[in-house]
């Protein structure tokens, strides 16, 4: 063995080669698996992907629209083509609206390996649009109506911003529309354009670095008349070869042309309603056309538009410079536009109750002599250097006007309509001139004249100002017939010809001076036979201030209007206002922000006043004679608005005053928030005549109110701020016989009634009037013997609210009211016994009632009182306790209990000596309960729900003890359980009430009677003993009975017993007696 050479180990070599063999085998297996997987993917992958694409696309579409989307088949190919067959859209009822096929010739493999040429996408198919009778939307509109996005749905991706836009190099695509058919059918239409059939053909092509092309044609038949449209546009230099978008260098040429029968326009929803073909001397077959051309090259562009249609025409040519700091758009030659107003168009514009009617169509024409304007930057207009010369003229509007209250329309005309606007630089100077005149019945009915110059219309950036820097000129309406304005105020009950006068003059004068740049003085005036108004204000872009006396308005005579308003409300009253009504608005200083007033930082004082107001109610010539009435409002910067009123009456001494701060009306940003306003302050009216309740429609209650409260009443209300925007209120009323008070807290979520009470002196006259008002048929009518003090109280209650002062009674609980007497109450003729009135006295009277606000029904009542005999009021006759529980307005359960009945006093009260004392003993307890089951009285008719009334009564006294339970239904009264009565008959009671005076016999000893009834049923309606219903099983017994005849002969009977019972059929009655 040579020295220095390692010794070889064959086993070790084999061990070293083994891992390499394993690695080679593993790599071979992996390659084989990858090859197999590639084959599987190549053969089956696209089929699997096609199914996924079909299901995902259909699912996403169905989640987005209210219709339904299905895809018949998706075929994907590595080398192409790709197909989507029968992409079908249905409306919510399942009718097919669209059936589309998509064909793309590009291959999936090419896209995977980086190709950006999307190839040709060919679209074919049909869309079928139907409008069904009684429906506003077509089938297409219903099918594509968006669904509401589910909560938490992701929003679209943010739009990238910044840097030049670039498209992928090599991006290309071609869209081909091949005989795409569209049909339309209005199944309810009887007029033009009930059906249309159209075919769309064309192609659009785009490739980076090459011109973009689009050319489409549409050929249609509308009710058999041909229609067509074409679009042909080429845009070059849109992108560079490497994909950079260069819109500013684009060169474009395009044309749009459309032709359609006029009947098609007359049938379009939202458009056709305004088109009246017969009035326009047009037919459904007349042609309407639109032609538009556009060219653009190196930042220069031009456009031409021509429209000719039924009653409509427009002709405009524009040019634009799109580059540089002086980019602008201008009119290359005078343009025009016109439309014809038809009688139907004017009637529709006025809504459901048109007052103006045209006798013939009238054309309105606009002529645009010159127009030039800088191109808007970022969507904002720049008026610097903008020029406009335009005029509007119109044919005379000849027709008639309906004046409310008049039986027939009156001839009316609007003549000489002309408007002209001239501005060489809109930012600096503009002149507006306008004029027209009206006639009514051929006589002058008003003339409008406007001659106004505005300067400084824009700020330094060319943005329009809220108010021009300078305004000079006059706008006036002279001799305006107020009859023409009557439709606008008819619902308010005004008659302008009487309340203002037959004619009205209005004027606005504007002046500006260099001494006060940016300030325009506006003078307003109005005058009529019964009206005078004048006011002056300084107006600037940031403030409005009043000048001198501000605004003063005077109405010289308002009595007819006031009387008319009272009559509209149905009040039994007359009113006269001898003095004028004046309105003043002074010390006005209102800051403006973007033209909007900042009222929270404003100052103003408004006042309305009049005098000599005389009101007579209920036939009275004069109920009140108000010397003055005044109301006002004040604004002070940084403070809540303040309102108040004052009034005083020379005849009754009545006076009223109020002062409130409207806390929260203005937000910190100056917004007006009426829902958040809290009136904090005090209002009071002293000695208010209750007869004025007639003005509130309570004429039939006035006498009753006067009997309860007196001739006058004083009321007061005080409100205060509570925590978290709550409002506290304290209310009170006071008169000679009545006092009332309430305390409440109103929050956004609830209204708390914290306390409410009233005290009333009930007089005999009040009771008589109340019974006459509410129980006129009651006879005989009980009466109150003397005055009685009553106190009412409502327990605290919380009523949920859906906002401030918006109670939600449906969620409210029960409210409880209590009425108590502070004096003994003596009722004359409270009950009648043997046709004789019986007087009853009541002491410690307490009545309670509960009312479920949520169900708007009473739920129960309780009554407690001590009854006494008016002749001996120091001793109680009995204690009375009564209660009733109600459900759904019917009695659910009721009970009455007389406790500790003093029978001797009761006999005296009833004027029946011994009736109760001898039969019951010196005292007794009596009770009765009633409990209906089902409706009571029972319902009648087929399917009626059966009803019954269960009554239980009990008597517990020294001489009589018994109890019974009875059931009354529609057919019978039935004893529910056996009853027993034990009665010791007093000889005096028997002689007075049981035996007739000529009987010749009297009871000499008490008789201990025991009566038992095992069974009892008495028929109702057809006689108590009706066979099949009547049933009886009763017995009575007494150990002995002693009598004495008129001859003083004594008779004693022992073992007295009697029994009566019916057979099972109730047809016969057996009677047994033994002594």
PDB file of C-alpha atoms in Angstrom, residues 2 106 108 192 195 320 350 466 552 559 579 596 684 739 782 800 812 890 903 910 952 1006 1067:
ATOM      1  CA  UNK A   2       1.512   3.334  -1.032  1.00  0.00           C
ATOM      2  CA  UNK A 106     -58.345  36.057 -26.275  1.00  0.00           C
ATOM      3  CA  UNK A 108     -56.293  32.611 -20.764  1.00  0.00           C
ATOM      4  CA  UNK A 192     -98.285  57.177 -29.361  1.00  0.00           C
ATOM      5  CA  UNK A 195     -94.240  49.845 -28.815  1.00  0.00           C
ATOM      6  CA  UNK A 320     -63.221  76.665 -26.211  1.00  0.00           C
ATOM      7  CA  UNK A 350     -99.864  74.501 -11.436  1.00  0.00           C
ATOM      8  CA  UNK A 466     -73.882  86.846  -1.933  1.00  0.00           C
ATOM      9  CA  UNK A 552     -93.217 100.073   9.342  1.00  0.00           C
ATOM     10  CA  UNK A 559    -112.310  93.972  11.373  1.00  0.00           C
ATOM     11  CA  UNK A 579    -107.696 100.925  15.603  1.00  0.00           C
ATOM     12  CA  UNK A 596     -77.149  83.145   5.408  1.00  0.00           C
ATOM     13  CA  UNK A 684    -100.428  85.500  33.345  1.00  0.00           C
ATOM     14  CA  UNK A 739    -108.462  76.929  42.290  1.00  0.00           C
ATOM     15  CA  UNK A 782    -131.653  65.152  42.306  1.00  0.00           C
ATOM     16  CA  UNK A 800     -92.762  58.292  27.931  1.00  0.00           C
ATOM     17  CA  UNK A 812     -97.691  55.099  29.110  1.00  0.00           C
ATOM     18  CA  UNK A 890    -116.817  46.801  30.338  1.00  0.00           C
ATOM     19  CA  UNK A 903    -131.162  50.303  60.753  1.00  0.00           C
ATOM     20  CA  UNK A 910    -136.197  55.932  53.941  1.00  0.00           C
ATOM     21  CA  UNK A 952    -123.171  37.085  45.193  1.00  0.00           C
ATOM     22  CA  UNK A1006    -140.923  36.151  67.295  1.00  0.00           C
ATOM     23  CA  UNK A1067    -143.463  20.704  33.945  1.00  0.00           C
TER      24      UNK A1067
END
